[in-house]
């Protein structure tokens, strides 16, 4: 079949190297008895693909009986010449949280988080477009509850771009769900700011 499937950590990789044959309801074995969700596939528009695997990003695949020596399995659509990466659905709950640290405000002479707008980049009709700017919430976080990743820009009160110093184009990029903080002179740090983390811990 020219199909290779393997696990690494909490991820399941499924490659179809066949040059012209796609497979529907292709059953692949796995270790986990829990729903799986696609977090990355090479058929996405950003990679020049045809977006045939969008269903797996929005809907988890239910676990099935064991196959090929594995205790459990899932059924996937495997288009020719593609790869998809799945992970446990429970690891994706909560989406992406974007925070801004006080030192980033100070770096740009901003007085408060209300001075910052966030512009999220999305794929629309096969093109990357920036959505209208939005404010951080009262707790200083922009929560993208259904997102697995995020690409965004920050703007000051006058519309001036507050660039990421970790990328050539000035965009901030998040590749996996969780909380992230724009810190220092313009880089992303894993986790919320210390004060937000402490408040969350006190409320737990």
Short mmCIF file of C-alpha atoms in Angstrom, two decimals:
data_model
loop_
_atom_site.label_atom_id
_atom_site.label_comp_id
_atom_site.label_asym_id
_atom_site.label_seq_id
_atom_site.Cartn_x
_atom_site.Cartn_y
_atom_site.Cartn_z
CA UNK A 1 0.00 0.00 0.00
CA UNK A 2 3.04 2.31 0.45
CA UNK A 3 1.56 3.42 3.80
CA UNK A 4 3.72 3.98 6.89
CA UNK A 5 2.17 4.55 10.33
CA UNK A 6 4.07 5.07 13.57
CA UNK A 7 3.78 6.66 17.01
CA UNK A 8 6.07 9.19 18.66
CA UNK A 9 5.16 10.37 22.14
CA UNK A 10 1.49 11.40 22.08
CA UNK A 11 1.43 11.65 18.27
CA UNK A 12 0.30 9.25 15.55
CA UNK A 13 1.83 9.78 12.09
CA UNK A 14 0.19 8.34 8.95
CA UNK A 15 1.98 8.62 5.59
CA UNK A 16 0.60 7.54 2.22
CA UNK A 17 3.50 7.53 -0.21
CA UNK A 18 1.51 6.04 -3.11
CA UNK A 19 1.78 8.39 -6.12
CA UNK A 20 -1.84 8.04 -7.25
CA UNK A 21 -3.92 5.81 -4.91
CA UNK A 22 -5.94 7.24 -2.03
CA UNK A 23 -7.50 5.06 0.67
CA UNK A 24 -10.86 5.55 2.40
CA UNK A 25 -11.60 4.08 5.85
CA UNK A 26 -8.02 2.86 6.13
CA UNK A 27 -7.72 1.23 9.55
CA UNK A 28 -4.46 1.89 11.39
CA UNK A 29 -3.46 0.41 14.74
CA UNK A 30 -2.52 2.53 17.73
CA UNK A 31 -1.84 2.25 21.46
CA UNK A 32 -4.52 4.58 22.81
CA UNK A 33 -8.14 3.80 23.60
CA UNK A 34 -9.34 7.37 23.21
CA UNK A 35 -10.53 9.76 20.47
CA UNK A 36 -7.85 11.19 18.21
CA UNK A 37 -7.80 14.55 16.41
CA UNK A 38 -5.75 15.67 13.41
CA UNK A 39 -3.48 18.61 14.23
CA UNK A 40 -1.42 18.79 11.03
CA UNK A 41 -1.71 17.45 7.49
CA UNK A 42 0.20 18.12 4.30
CA UNK A 43 -3.05 18.61 2.34
CA UNK A 44 -3.78 21.91 4.12
CA UNK A 45 -4.07 25.03 1.97
CA UNK A 46 -0.99 26.58 3.58
CA UNK A 47 1.06 23.74 2.06
CA UNK A 48 -0.58 24.06 -1.36
CA UNK A 49 -2.97 21.16 -0.68
CA UNK A 50 -6.63 20.58 -1.51
CA UNK A 51 -8.02 20.65 2.07
CA UNK A 52 -9.48 17.14 1.83
CA UNK A 53 -8.77 16.34 5.48
CA UNK A 54 -10.53 19.26 7.15
CA UNK A 55 -13.08 16.94 8.80
CA UNK A 56 -10.38 15.37 10.95
CA UNK A 57 -9.31 18.75 12.34
CA UNK A 58 -12.83 19.59 13.54
CA UNK A 59 -14.03 16.11 14.56
CA UNK A 60 -12.21 13.49 16.64
CA UNK A 61 -11.85 9.94 15.30
CA UNK A 62 -13.38 7.37 17.69
CA UNK A 63 -11.14 4.50 18.86
CA UNK A 64 -11.91 1.08 17.39
CA UNK A 65 -10.85 -2.50 18.11
CA UNK A 66 -7.25 -3.62 17.82
CA UNK A 67 -5.57 -4.34 14.50
CA UNK A 68 -2.10 -5.33 13.27
CA UNK A 69 -0.84 -6.15 16.74
CA UNK A 70 -2.02 -2.88 18.28
CA UNK A 71 -4.71 -2.87 21.01
CA UNK A 72 -6.75 -0.10 19.35
CA UNK A 73 -7.20 1.61 16.00
CA UNK A 74 -8.79 4.45 14.01
CA UNK A 75 -10.08 4.65 10.44
CA UNK A 76 -8.63 7.42 8.29
CA UNK A 77 -8.91 8.82 4.80
CA UNK A 78 -5.40 8.75 3.32
CA UNK A 79 -5.09 10.80 0.12
CA UNK A 80 -2.18 9.92 -2.14
CA UNK A 81 1.13 11.64 -1.34
CA UNK A 82 0.04 13.04 2.02
CA UNK A 83 0.86 12.79 5.71
CA UNK A 84 -1.33 13.57 8.69
CA UNK A 85 -0.48 13.86 12.37
CA UNK A 86 -3.01 13.01 15.07
CA UNK A 87 -2.96 13.40 18.83
CA UNK A 88 -5.27 12.62 21.73
CA UNK A 89 -8.33 14.84 21.61
CA UNK A 90 -8.16 15.58 25.34
CA UNK A 91 -4.76 17.25 24.87
CA UNK A 92 -6.36 19.83 22.60
CA UNK A 93 -9.05 21.04 24.98
CA UNK A 94 -8.87 24.71 25.92
CA UNK A 95 -7.45 25.95 22.63
CA UNK A 96 -4.79 28.67 22.50
CA UNK A 97 -4.38 31.47 25.04
CA UNK A 98 -2.41 34.60 24.07
CA UNK A 99 -1.05 36.76 26.91
CA UNK A 100 1.17 39.84 26.95
CA UNK A 101 3.82 40.35 29.64
CA UNK A 102 4.36 43.69 31.43
CA UNK A 103 7.95 43.89 30.14
CA UNK A 104 6.67 43.83 26.55
CA UNK A 105 4.42 46.80 27.34
CA UNK A 106 7.36 48.63 28.89
CA UNK A 107 9.54 47.89 25.86
CA UNK A 108 7.04 49.75 23.66
CA UNK A 109 6.14 52.50 26.19
CA UNK A 110 2.56 51.27 26.48
CA UNK A 111 0.58 51.97 29.63
CA UNK A 112 -1.83 49.04 29.69
CA UNK A 113 -3.01 45.92 27.89
CA UNK A 114 -5.90 47.99 26.53
CA UNK A 115 -3.36 49.66 24.23
CA UNK A 116 -2.79 46.42 22.32
CA UNK A 117 -4.82 44.94 19.47
CA UNK A 118 -4.38 41.36 18.22
CA UNK A 119 -4.80 40.55 14.52
CA UNK A 120 -5.20 36.84 13.82
CA UNK A 121 -4.12 35.47 10.45
CA UNK A 122 -6.44 32.83 8.94
CA UNK A 123 -6.77 30.89 5.71
CA UNK A 124 -9.68 32.10 3.58
CA UNK A 125 -10.37 30.86 0.04
CA UNK A 126 -6.85 29.50 -0.19
CA UNK A 127 -5.23 32.78 0.92
CA UNK A 128 -3.83 34.08 4.19
CA UNK A 129 -5.78 37.08 5.46
CA UNK A 130 -5.69 39.14 8.65
CA UNK A 131 -8.89 39.33 10.65
CA UNK A 132 -10.00 42.66 12.16
CA UNK A 133 -8.10 43.58 15.35
CA UNK A 134 -9.49 42.41 18.69
CA UNK A 135 -8.69 43.39 22.27
CA UNK A 136 -7.40 41.19 25.06
CA UNK A 137 -10.02 40.27 27.64
CA UNK A 138 -10.18 41.85 31.09
CA UNK A 139 -7.86 39.16 32.47
CA UNK A 140 -5.25 40.01 29.84
CA UNK A 141 -5.78 36.95 27.66
CA UNK A 142 -7.17 36.38 24.19
CA UNK A 143 -8.61 32.85 24.26
CA UNK A 144 -9.01 31.01 20.94
CA UNK A 145 -11.03 28.15 22.33
CA UNK A 146 -11.24 26.05 19.15
CA UNK A 147 -7.74 26.69 17.83
CA UNK A 148 -4.84 24.24 17.72
CA UNK A 149 -2.38 26.91 16.59
CA UNK A 150 -2.27 30.63 15.89
CA UNK A 151 -0.45 33.13 13.70
CA UNK A 152 -0.94 36.77 14.69
CA UNK A 153 0.37 40.30 14.75
CA UNK A 154 0.14 42.91 17.51
CA UNK A 155 -0.69 46.57 17.06
CA UNK A 156 -0.27 49.56 19.33
CA UNK A 157 -2.94 52.22 19.96
CA UNK A 158 -1.93 54.14 16.82
CA UNK A 159 -2.04 51.04 14.63
CA UNK A 160 1.74 50.68 14.69
CA UNK A 161 2.88 47.09 14.35
CA UNK A 162 4.57 45.59 17.43
CA UNK A 163 6.70 43.00 15.69
CA UNK A 164 7.93 39.62 16.79
CA UNK A 165 11.72 39.68 16.86
CA UNK A 166 11.77 35.90 16.41
CA UNK A 167 10.46 35.96 12.82
CA UNK A 168 11.47 37.78 9.66
CA UNK A 169 7.91 38.85 8.81
CA UNK A 170 7.03 40.11 12.30
CA UNK A 171 4.33 37.49 12.94
CA UNK A 172 4.02 35.57 16.19
CA UNK A 173 3.41 31.85 15.62
CA UNK A 174 2.00 29.22 17.98
CA UNK A 175 2.02 25.62 16.82
CA UNK A 176 0.23 23.70 19.59
CA UNK A 177 -2.62 24.37 22.04
CA UNK A 178 -1.81 25.94 25.40
CA UNK A 179 -1.07 29.33 26.94
CA UNK A 180 1.70 31.54 25.57
CA UNK A 181 3.02 34.95 26.58
CA UNK A 182 4.47 37.67 24.36
CA UNK A 183 7.50 38.72 26.39
CA UNK A 184 10.65 40.84 26.41
CA UNK A 185 11.48 42.59 23.16
CA UNK A 186 9.03 40.43 21.20
CA UNK A 187 9.26 36.68 21.60
CA UNK A 188 6.86 33.96 22.74
CA UNK A 189 7.28 32.23 26.07
CA UNK A 190 5.44 29.03 26.97
CA UNK A 191 2.78 29.52 29.66
CA UNK A 192 0.89 32.52 31.05
CA UNK A 193 2.65 35.41 32.84
CA UNK A 194 3.64 34.58 36.44
CA UNK A 195 0.83 36.66 37.97
CA UNK A 196 -1.80 35.02 35.76
CA UNK A 197 -0.41 31.58 36.51
CA UNK A 198 -0.47 32.27 40.25
CA UNK A 199 -4.08 33.50 40.08
CA UNK A 200 -5.12 30.39 38.14
CA UNK A 201 -3.42 28.19 40.73
CA UNK A 202 -5.14 29.98 43.61
CA UNK A 203 -8.52 29.47 41.98
CA UNK A 204 -7.97 25.75 41.31
#
